[in-house]
Short mmCIF file of C-alpha atoms and ligand atoms in Angstrom, two decimals:
data_model
loop_
_atom_site.label_atom_id
_atom_site.label_comp_id
_atom_site.label_asym_id
_atom_site.label_seq_id
_atom_site.Cartn_x
_atom_site.Cartn_y
_atom_site.Cartn_z
CA MET A 88 -43.30 12.03 34.40
CA ILE A 89 -41.08 9.22 33.53
CA ARG A 90 -39.88 9.61 30.06
CA VAL A 91 -38.91 6.90 27.53
CA ASN A 92 -35.62 6.76 25.91
CA GLU A 93 -36.78 7.80 22.30
CA HIS A 94 -34.15 6.75 20.06
CA PHE A 95 -35.83 3.22 20.91
CA LEU A 96 -38.89 4.46 18.70
CA LYS A 97 -36.40 4.93 15.82
CA LEU A 98 -35.69 1.30 15.46
CA LYS A 99 -37.58 -0.33 12.72
CA ALA A 100 -39.47 -3.55 13.83
CA GLY A 101 -37.23 -6.63 14.38
CA TYR A 102 -38.46 -7.28 10.88
CA LEU A 103 -36.19 -10.23 9.56
CA PHE A 104 -36.52 -13.18 11.77
CA PRO A 105 -39.94 -12.74 12.91
CA GLU A 106 -41.34 -12.38 9.42
CA ILE A 107 -39.31 -15.68 8.29
CA GLY A 108 -41.05 -17.25 11.35
CA ARG A 109 -44.41 -16.05 10.18
CA ARG A 110 -44.17 -17.07 6.80
CA VAL A 111 -42.60 -20.65 7.84
CA SER A 112 -45.20 -21.04 10.19
CA ALA A 113 -48.04 -20.07 7.83
CA PHE A 114 -47.02 -22.55 5.30
CA ALA A 115 -46.42 -25.20 7.83
CA GLN A 116 -49.95 -24.72 8.92
CA ALA A 117 -51.07 -24.93 5.32
CA SER A 118 -48.91 -27.90 4.41
CA PRO A 119 -48.50 -30.18 7.49
CA ARG A 120 -47.04 -32.46 5.78
CA ALA A 121 -44.21 -30.73 4.54
CA ASP A 122 -40.88 -31.72 5.48
CA ILE A 123 -38.97 -28.25 6.22
CA ILE A 124 -35.10 -27.98 5.82
CA LYS A 125 -34.03 -25.18 7.62
CA LEU A 126 -30.94 -23.15 6.12
CA GLY A 127 -32.05 -19.89 7.35
CA ILE A 128 -30.97 -19.19 11.08
CA GLY A 129 -27.20 -19.24 11.61
CA ASP A 130 -27.29 -21.69 14.12
CA VAL A 131 -24.98 -24.69 15.06
CA THR A 132 -26.40 -28.24 14.83
CA GLU A 133 -23.45 -30.45 15.94
CA PRO A 134 -23.32 -31.40 19.22
CA LEU A 135 -20.00 -29.99 21.88
CA PRO A 136 -17.12 -31.91 21.28
CA PRO A 137 -16.11 -34.71 23.69
CA ALA A 138 -13.17 -32.82 25.02
CA VAL A 139 -15.26 -29.79 26.09
CA VAL A 140 -18.18 -31.55 27.70
CA ALA A 141 -15.39 -33.80 29.51
CA ALA A 142 -13.99 -30.57 30.70
CA MET A 143 -17.05 -28.99 31.78
CA HIS A 144 -18.00 -32.18 33.75
CA LYS A 145 -14.82 -31.86 35.57
CA ALA A 146 -15.48 -28.42 36.41
CA VAL A 147 -18.76 -29.25 37.88
CA ASP A 148 -17.04 -31.78 40.06
CA ASP A 149 -14.65 -29.03 41.32
CA MET A 150 -17.45 -27.12 42.45
CA THR A 151 -18.69 -29.87 44.57
CA THR A 152 -15.35 -29.63 46.70
CA VAL A 153 -14.07 -26.72 49.08
CA ALA A 154 -10.85 -26.51 47.34
CA GLY A 155 -12.34 -26.64 43.87
CA PHE A 156 -14.87 -24.51 44.23
CA HIS A 157 -14.97 -21.07 42.44
CA GLY A 158 -17.53 -18.24 43.30
CA TYR A 159 -17.27 -14.88 41.57
CA GLY A 160 -14.02 -14.96 39.21
CA PRO A 161 -12.28 -11.86 37.77
CA GLU A 162 -14.65 -10.19 35.63
CA GLN A 163 -12.09 -10.15 32.69
CA GLY A 164 -12.10 -13.80 32.66
CA TYR A 165 -9.67 -16.78 34.06
CA GLY A 166 -5.82 -16.40 33.28
CA PHE A 167 -5.88 -20.30 32.04
CA LEU A 168 -8.33 -19.06 29.30
CA ARG A 169 -7.11 -15.83 28.66
CA GLU A 170 -3.40 -17.42 28.32
CA ALA A 171 -4.60 -20.43 26.17
CA ILE A 172 -6.45 -17.95 23.70
CA VAL A 173 -3.26 -15.67 23.28
CA ALA A 174 -0.79 -18.86 22.52
CA ASN A 175 -3.25 -20.62 20.06
CA ASP A 176 -5.41 -17.77 18.51
CA PHE A 177 -2.84 -14.91 18.33
CA LYS A 178 1.12 -16.19 18.94
CA SER A 179 0.53 -18.86 16.53
CA ARG A 180 -0.49 -16.40 13.67
CA GLY A 181 2.33 -13.71 14.79
CA ALA A 182 -0.15 -11.55 16.31
CA ASP A 183 0.82 -9.54 19.43
CA VAL A 184 -1.82 -9.61 21.92
CA ALA A 185 -1.12 -10.19 25.47
CA ALA A 186 -3.75 -12.22 27.96
CA ASP A 187 -4.69 -8.92 29.96
CA GLU A 188 -5.85 -7.33 26.77
CA ILE A 189 -8.68 -10.09 26.45
CA PHE A 190 -12.04 -9.84 27.89
CA ILE A 191 -13.77 -12.89 28.54
CA SER A 192 -17.73 -12.60 28.05
CA ASP A 193 -20.95 -14.38 27.06
CA GLY A 194 -20.95 -13.49 23.53
CA ALA A 195 -20.10 -11.51 20.59
CA LYS A 196 -23.46 -10.26 20.36
CA CYS A 197 -23.26 -8.27 23.38
CA ASP A 198 -19.45 -7.18 23.02
CA THR A 199 -20.47 -5.86 19.66
CA GLY A 200 -23.50 -3.91 20.85
CA ASN A 201 -22.18 -2.90 24.10
CA LEU A 202 -18.64 -1.63 22.89
CA GLN A 203 -19.99 1.34 21.56
CA GLU A 204 -20.63 2.86 24.89
CA ILE A 205 -17.18 3.70 25.57
CA PHE A 206 -17.30 6.35 22.43
CA GLY A 207 -18.94 9.77 22.34
CA LEU A 208 -22.07 10.17 20.72
CA ASP A 209 -20.98 12.28 17.99
CA ASN A 210 -18.81 9.94 16.19
CA VAL A 211 -20.00 9.09 12.59
CA VAL A 212 -20.79 5.41 12.63
CA ALA A 213 -19.70 3.71 9.11
CA VAL A 214 -20.94 -0.17 8.32
CA THR A 215 -21.12 -2.39 5.71
CA ASP A 216 -24.28 -2.86 3.62
CA PRO A 217 -25.39 -5.82 4.12
CA VAL A 218 -24.45 -5.94 7.68
CA TYR A 219 -24.92 -7.83 10.80
CA PRO A 220 -27.94 -5.64 12.46
CA VAL A 221 -26.38 -5.59 16.11
CA TYR A 222 -23.65 -3.13 14.97
CA VAL A 223 -26.69 -0.49 13.59
CA ASP A 224 -29.26 -1.07 16.04
CA THR A 225 -27.02 -0.44 19.27
CA ASN A 226 -26.06 2.56 17.78
CA VAL A 227 -29.78 3.98 17.25
CA MET A 228 -30.52 2.92 20.54
CA ALA A 229 -27.29 5.07 22.22
CA GLY A 230 -28.53 8.09 19.96
CA ARG A 231 -25.78 8.00 17.41
CA THR A 232 -28.12 8.26 14.22
CA GLY A 233 -30.94 10.08 13.24
CA GLY A 234 -34.35 8.46 12.16
CA ASN A 235 -35.20 5.70 9.96
CA ASP A 236 -35.81 6.64 6.27
CA GLY A 237 -38.59 4.09 5.70
CA THR A 238 -36.24 1.80 3.50
CA GLY A 239 -34.47 0.44 6.66
CA ARG A 240 -31.42 2.96 6.42
CA TYR A 241 -30.76 5.40 9.31
CA ALA A 242 -29.72 9.16 9.04
CA LYS A 243 -26.24 9.95 10.00
CA ILE A 244 -24.85 6.19 9.65
CA VAL A 245 -22.71 5.93 6.68
CA TYR A 246 -23.38 2.73 4.76
CA MET A 247 -20.52 1.16 2.79
CA PRO A 248 -22.15 -0.96 -0.15
CA CYS A 249 -20.64 -4.62 -0.26
CA THR A 250 -21.30 -6.03 -3.74
CA ALA A 251 -19.89 -8.39 -6.18
CA ASP A 252 -17.99 -5.68 -8.01
CA ASN A 253 -15.82 -5.09 -4.87
CA GLU A 254 -15.64 -8.74 -3.81
CA PHE A 255 -17.80 -7.43 -0.72
CA VAL A 256 -15.33 -5.68 0.95
CA PRO A 257 -16.24 -1.99 0.96
CA GLU A 258 -14.23 0.88 -0.61
CA LEU A 259 -12.87 3.37 1.83
CA PRO A 260 -15.54 6.04 2.67
CA GLU A 261 -15.47 9.52 0.87
CA GLU A 262 -16.41 11.50 4.17
CA PRO A 263 -14.67 11.24 7.62
CA VAL A 264 -15.92 8.27 9.90
CA ASP A 265 -14.88 7.46 13.12
CA MET A 266 -16.31 3.92 14.34
CA ILE A 267 -16.01 1.49 11.54
CA TYR A 268 -17.55 -1.84 11.80
CA LEU A 269 -16.03 -4.62 9.74
CA CYS A 270 -16.70 -8.36 9.86
CA TYR A 271 -14.33 -10.86 8.15
CA PRO A 272 -15.16 -13.84 7.22
CA ASN A 273 -18.73 -12.00 6.89
CA ASN A 274 -22.00 -12.50 7.70
CA PRO A 275 -24.23 -12.58 5.55
CA THR A 276 -22.06 -12.67 2.35
CA GLY A 277 -19.62 -15.19 3.52
CA ALA A 278 -16.90 -13.02 2.12
CA VAL A 279 -13.43 -12.69 3.27
CA ALA A 280 -10.75 -9.86 3.77
CA ALA A 281 -7.26 -10.17 2.11
CA LYS A 282 -4.15 -8.85 4.12
CA GLU A 283 -3.87 -5.94 1.66
CA GLN A 284 -7.83 -4.94 2.01
CA LEU A 285 -7.28 -4.95 6.05
CA THR A 286 -4.17 -3.19 5.53
CA LYS A 287 -5.79 -0.08 3.61
CA TRP A 288 -8.53 0.21 6.19
CA VAL A 289 -5.87 -0.07 9.03
CA ARG A 290 -3.91 2.87 7.28
CA TYR A 291 -7.21 4.66 6.84
CA ALA A 292 -7.68 4.55 10.62
CA ILE A 293 -4.47 5.65 11.54
CA GLU A 294 -4.64 8.69 9.28
CA ASN A 295 -8.06 9.58 10.19
CA LYS A 296 -7.91 8.93 13.88
CA ALA A 297 -10.67 6.30 13.59
CA VAL A 298 -11.35 2.82 15.44
CA ILE A 299 -12.17 -0.28 13.56
CA LEU A 300 -14.58 -2.77 15.30
CA TYR A 301 -13.73 -5.78 14.14
CA ASP A 302 -15.84 -8.91 14.25
CA ALA A 303 -13.84 -12.30 13.70
CA ALA A 304 -16.73 -14.69 14.80
CA TYR A 305 -16.23 -16.70 11.82
CA GLU A 306 -12.61 -16.81 11.83
CA ALA A 307 -12.10 -20.55 12.22
CA PHE A 308 -14.13 -21.39 9.07
CA ILE A 309 -10.90 -19.84 6.97
CA ARG A 310 -9.34 -22.64 4.95
CA ASP A 311 -6.72 -20.55 3.10
CA ASP A 312 -3.53 -19.84 5.44
CA SER A 313 -2.84 -16.59 3.80
CA ILE A 314 -6.20 -14.89 4.76
CA PRO A 315 -5.75 -13.13 8.22
CA HIS A 316 -7.72 -14.79 11.17
CA SER A 317 -7.22 -11.67 13.35
CA ILE A 318 -6.78 -7.88 12.32
CA TYR A 319 -3.84 -7.64 14.42
CA GLU A 320 -1.92 -9.77 11.96
CA ILE A 321 -1.81 -6.20 9.99
CA ASP A 322 1.15 -3.89 11.05
CA GLY A 323 -0.41 -0.83 13.19
CA ALA A 324 -3.79 -2.67 13.89
CA ARG A 325 -3.04 -2.55 17.93
CA LYS A 326 -3.44 1.13 17.80
CA VAL A 327 -6.90 1.09 15.85
CA ALA A 328 -8.56 -1.66 16.18
CA ILE A 329 -10.61 -3.66 18.73
CA GLU A 330 -11.30 -7.37 17.79
CA PHE A 331 -14.55 -9.56 18.70
CA ARG A 332 -14.23 -13.53 18.47
CA SER A 333 -17.03 -16.23 19.92
CA PHE A 334 -16.98 -19.79 20.53
CA SER A 335 -20.16 -19.84 19.23
CA LYS A 336 -19.64 -20.82 15.57
CA THR A 337 -16.03 -22.20 16.06
CA ALA A 338 -16.97 -24.41 18.78
CA GLY A 339 -20.64 -25.09 18.99
CA PHE A 340 -21.00 -22.75 21.96
CA THR A 341 -24.38 -21.14 20.78
CA GLY A 342 -26.17 -22.43 23.78
CA VAL A 343 -23.23 -22.55 26.11
CA ARG A 344 -22.09 -18.80 25.76
CA CYS A 345 -18.34 -17.74 25.77
CA ALA A 346 -16.84 -15.05 23.48
CA PHE A 347 -13.99 -12.58 23.99
CA THR A 348 -13.01 -9.28 22.98
CA VAL A 349 -9.66 -7.84 22.56
CA VAL A 350 -8.88 -4.24 23.34
CA PRO A 351 -4.97 -3.44 22.74
CA LYS A 352 -3.20 -1.27 25.26
CA GLU A 353 -2.11 1.10 22.29
CA VAL A 354 -5.89 1.66 20.99
CA VAL A 355 -6.86 5.42 21.83
CA ALA A 356 -10.22 7.58 21.27
CA TYR A 357 -9.46 11.31 21.61
CA THR A 358 -11.04 13.87 24.17
CA LYS A 359 -12.59 16.94 22.93
CA SER A 360 -9.60 19.15 23.57
CA GLY A 361 -7.56 16.09 21.20
CA GLY A 362 -5.82 14.25 24.10
CA PRO A 363 -5.76 10.86 23.50
CA GLN A 364 -7.39 8.34 26.03
CA PRO A 365 -6.33 4.65 26.08
CA LEU A 366 -9.65 2.68 25.83
CA HIS A 367 -8.15 -0.34 27.68
CA PRO A 368 -8.88 1.05 31.02
CA ILE A 369 -12.46 2.52 29.76
CA TRP A 370 -13.47 -0.80 28.60
CA ASN A 371 -12.18 -2.58 31.56
CA ARG A 372 -14.20 0.08 33.98
CA ARG A 373 -17.18 -0.70 32.04
CA HIS A 374 -17.07 -4.29 31.72
CA CYS A 375 -16.53 -4.62 35.79
CA THR A 376 -18.99 -2.55 36.29
CA LYS A 377 -21.85 -4.22 34.19
CA PHE A 378 -20.57 -7.53 33.97
CA ASN A 379 -19.76 -10.52 36.78
CA GLY A 380 -17.67 -12.95 34.38
CA VAL A 381 -18.44 -15.95 32.69
CA SER A 382 -19.03 -19.18 34.69
CA TYR A 383 -16.08 -21.32 35.72
CA ILE A 384 -17.54 -24.42 33.97
CA THR A 385 -18.13 -22.52 30.97
CA GLN A 386 -14.69 -21.25 30.76
CA ARG A 387 -13.13 -24.55 31.55
CA GLY A 388 -14.88 -25.98 28.62
CA ALA A 389 -13.67 -23.27 26.36
CA GLU A 390 -10.28 -23.63 27.41
CA ALA A 391 -10.75 -27.40 26.11
CA VAL A 392 -11.27 -26.10 22.65
CA TYR A 393 -7.33 -25.54 22.57
CA SER A 394 -6.42 -28.90 24.03
CA PRO A 395 -5.12 -31.34 21.20
CA GLU A 396 -8.41 -33.25 21.30
CA GLY A 397 -10.49 -30.34 21.43
CA LYS A 398 -8.74 -28.80 18.32
CA ARG A 399 -8.92 -32.43 16.45
CA GLN A 400 -12.84 -32.85 17.63
CA ASN A 401 -13.56 -29.36 16.71
CA GLN A 402 -11.60 -29.27 13.21
CA ALA A 403 -13.91 -32.35 12.65
CA ILE A 404 -17.02 -30.14 13.14
CA ILE A 405 -15.96 -27.23 11.19
CA ASP A 406 -15.02 -29.63 8.53
CA LEU A 407 -18.32 -31.29 8.43
CA TYR A 408 -20.11 -27.54 7.98
CA MET A 409 -17.66 -26.87 5.43
CA SER A 410 -18.15 -29.68 3.13
CA ASN A 411 -21.68 -28.50 3.33
CA ALA A 412 -20.77 -25.33 2.32
CA ASP A 413 -18.98 -27.10 -0.77
CA VAL A 414 -22.10 -28.92 -1.39
CA ILE A 415 -24.45 -26.09 -1.52
CA CYS A 416 -21.75 -23.88 -3.55
CA GLN A 417 -21.23 -26.70 -6.30
CA SER A 418 -24.68 -27.81 -6.52
CA LEU A 419 -26.02 -24.27 -6.79
CA LYS A 420 -23.31 -23.45 -9.53
CA ARG A 421 -24.42 -26.77 -11.42
CA LEU A 422 -27.94 -25.27 -11.75
CA GLY A 423 -26.46 -22.06 -12.95
CA TYR A 424 -26.96 -19.98 -10.16
CA GLN A 425 -24.37 -17.23 -9.02
CA VAL A 426 -23.17 -18.13 -5.60
CA TYR A 427 -20.24 -16.28 -3.44
CA GLY A 428 -18.96 -17.09 -0.10
CA GLY A 429 -19.04 -20.40 1.41
CA LYS A 430 -15.20 -21.21 0.73
CA HIS A 431 -14.10 -19.32 4.11
CA ALA A 432 -17.60 -18.97 6.26
CA PRO A 433 -20.37 -21.29 6.51
CA TYR A 434 -22.57 -18.72 4.67
CA VAL A 435 -23.20 -18.86 1.11
CA TRP A 436 -24.63 -15.94 -0.73
CA LEU A 437 -26.51 -16.88 -3.57
CA LYS A 438 -27.78 -14.26 -6.36
CA THR A 439 -31.31 -14.69 -6.96
CA PRO A 440 -32.56 -15.09 -10.61
CA GLU A 441 -32.88 -12.25 -12.75
CA GLY A 442 -36.14 -10.18 -12.19
CA ILE A 443 -36.95 -12.15 -8.88
CA ASP A 444 -36.42 -10.27 -5.69
CA SER A 445 -35.03 -11.70 -1.80
CA TRP A 446 -38.57 -12.21 -0.51
CA SER A 447 -40.11 -13.67 -3.54
CA PHE A 448 -37.37 -16.32 -4.23
CA PHE A 449 -37.66 -16.92 -0.35
CA ASP A 450 -41.12 -17.78 -0.86
CA VAL A 451 -40.25 -19.81 -3.96
CA LEU A 452 -37.79 -21.90 -1.88
CA LEU A 453 -40.33 -22.32 0.47
CA LYS A 454 -43.08 -23.03 -1.29
CA ARG A 455 -41.74 -25.30 -3.89
CA ALA A 456 -38.59 -27.00 -2.27
CA ASN A 457 -39.66 -26.63 1.14
CA VAL A 458 -36.35 -24.90 1.97
CA VAL A 459 -35.77 -21.87 4.34
CA CYS A 460 -33.44 -19.44 3.41
CA THR A 461 -32.67 -16.06 4.61
CA PRO A 462 -33.74 -12.89 2.33
CA GLY A 463 -30.28 -10.83 1.65
CA ALA A 464 -32.75 -7.54 1.77
CA GLY A 465 -33.11 -8.02 5.52
CA PHE A 466 -29.49 -7.45 6.23
CA GLY A 467 -29.54 -4.05 4.27
CA ALA A 468 -30.59 -2.44 0.62
CA ALA A 469 -27.22 -3.89 -1.05
CA GLY A 470 -28.67 -7.58 0.02
CA GLU A 471 -31.74 -7.16 -2.13
CA GLY A 472 -31.36 -9.59 -5.01
CA TYR A 473 -29.57 -12.26 -2.80
CA VAL A 474 -30.38 -14.74 -0.08
CA ARG A 475 -28.09 -16.47 2.35
CA LEU A 476 -28.02 -19.97 3.05
CA SER A 477 -26.56 -21.10 6.06
CA ALA A 478 -24.07 -24.30 6.12
CA PHE A 479 -25.12 -25.15 9.49
CA ASN A 480 -27.31 -28.38 9.19
CA HIS A 481 -26.83 -32.09 8.98
CA PRO A 482 -25.05 -33.35 6.08
CA CYS A 483 -28.07 -35.40 4.83
CA ARG A 484 -30.58 -32.45 4.98
CA VAL A 485 -28.05 -30.15 3.38
CA GLN A 486 -27.88 -32.84 0.32
CA GLU A 487 -31.70 -33.37 0.43
CA ALA A 488 -32.22 -29.57 0.24
CA MET A 489 -29.98 -29.29 -2.79
CA GLU A 490 -31.81 -32.08 -4.68
CA ARG A 491 -35.13 -30.37 -4.12
CA ILE A 492 -33.64 -27.00 -5.44
CA ALA A 493 -32.68 -28.95 -8.41
CA LYS A 494 -35.98 -30.27 -9.12
CA LEU A 495 -37.55 -26.44 -9.03
N1 PLP B 172 -21.21 -11.65 15.19
C1 PLP B 172 -21.63 -12.19 14.01
C2 PLP B 172 -21.18 -11.63 13.02
C3 PLP B 172 -22.71 -13.17 14.20
O1 PLP B 172 -23.19 -13.53 12.96
C4 PLP B 172 -22.78 -13.57 15.18
C5 PLP B 172 -24.19 -14.49 15.44
O2 PLP B 172 -24.64 -14.94 14.40
C6 PLP B 172 -22.71 -13.13 16.76
C7 PLP B 172 -21.39 -12.13 16.32
C8 PLP B 172 -22.84 -13.65 17.75
O3 PLP B 172 -22.26 -14.49 18.44
P1 PLP B 172 -22.42 -14.90 20.07
O4 PLP B 172 -23.12 -16.11 19.93
O5 PLP B 172 -20.98 -15.01 20.47
O6 PLP B 172 -23.13 -13.76 20.53
#
């Protein structure tokens, strides 16, 4: 008799975005003339930078000639892209990363979800609350957790609350943990972690023989040079941290698909007998077994993100999103709302008015301002009492959304 992987049955239903979709379509059906502005899902709205498009066109032309044709490429990615990443993302910030420590992939969602496979099932997972749900759900699927307690939390996971009091960067856990997921700039709170805060976490990981899984998918939105873009800007991080990056939000690649993961050669996990085992060869083995590389055309497009024109064009797009974030923050502050994030991240974390929970405020914004946000409670218990507004939209739509909220 074929048996199902019962860990999947522990998963709570994909509640957040389907429920948002359900409420939005019910409202749209009831009010067909409503002009709904979506500041909910974090998908980019601006087209690809022209330098990226030109590089991809050229790569398509390469593929039409015998000399320029590319079939299967290296699973880890082409040298031209890995070298460009090292020079521009790491060396430029004094972070020590080598090209062969970079694994090009088709998304940080897949990477953050897949990487847990190389760790034993008896490790204790620590996540922030609120959290990007992929970290939790993939550990549930793997069997590293107990059941869902009905409030959305799973047994055996250590939840680290991120609140206004700790500036949305968690305290060190009181019980020992092994796999620590951190994401800065943060989705959904828009918070960033300062060098001292990350240093504390790297020290903890070294002392406790833990590994930090650091999601830096939004690093390009940081506007203060003193804030680390990479965990490898912190001394000792090469021993204990794996970093995830993505071209999705930083270069408009959500529909193109390209990302990368850094696994330093020094980072280890331990066998039952306590022997250190480098993770780089294990991830390399896993990656090559289950993945056949990102397309040549896509990688040429990603390489162009680092060309002088690509950088300039891309920065202009990031500036546009961040000026949307400024408009959201300033408008809401003027109206007396408490807002967080939005300075170094494309997300604004808005405290709902006293006595109104996340979903009720979602309904108020939808029905009375025709603006879609994301209820904070969908990201975890500590997200209750907040909603997330995304800066990914056209400036005129963001302005219009703020004018409508002002009239509430
Ligand atoms: N990590 C975080 C924190 C995200 O918010 C997202 C997308 O929303 C991703 C990863 C996924 O990135 P990708 O498009 O590269 O799969």
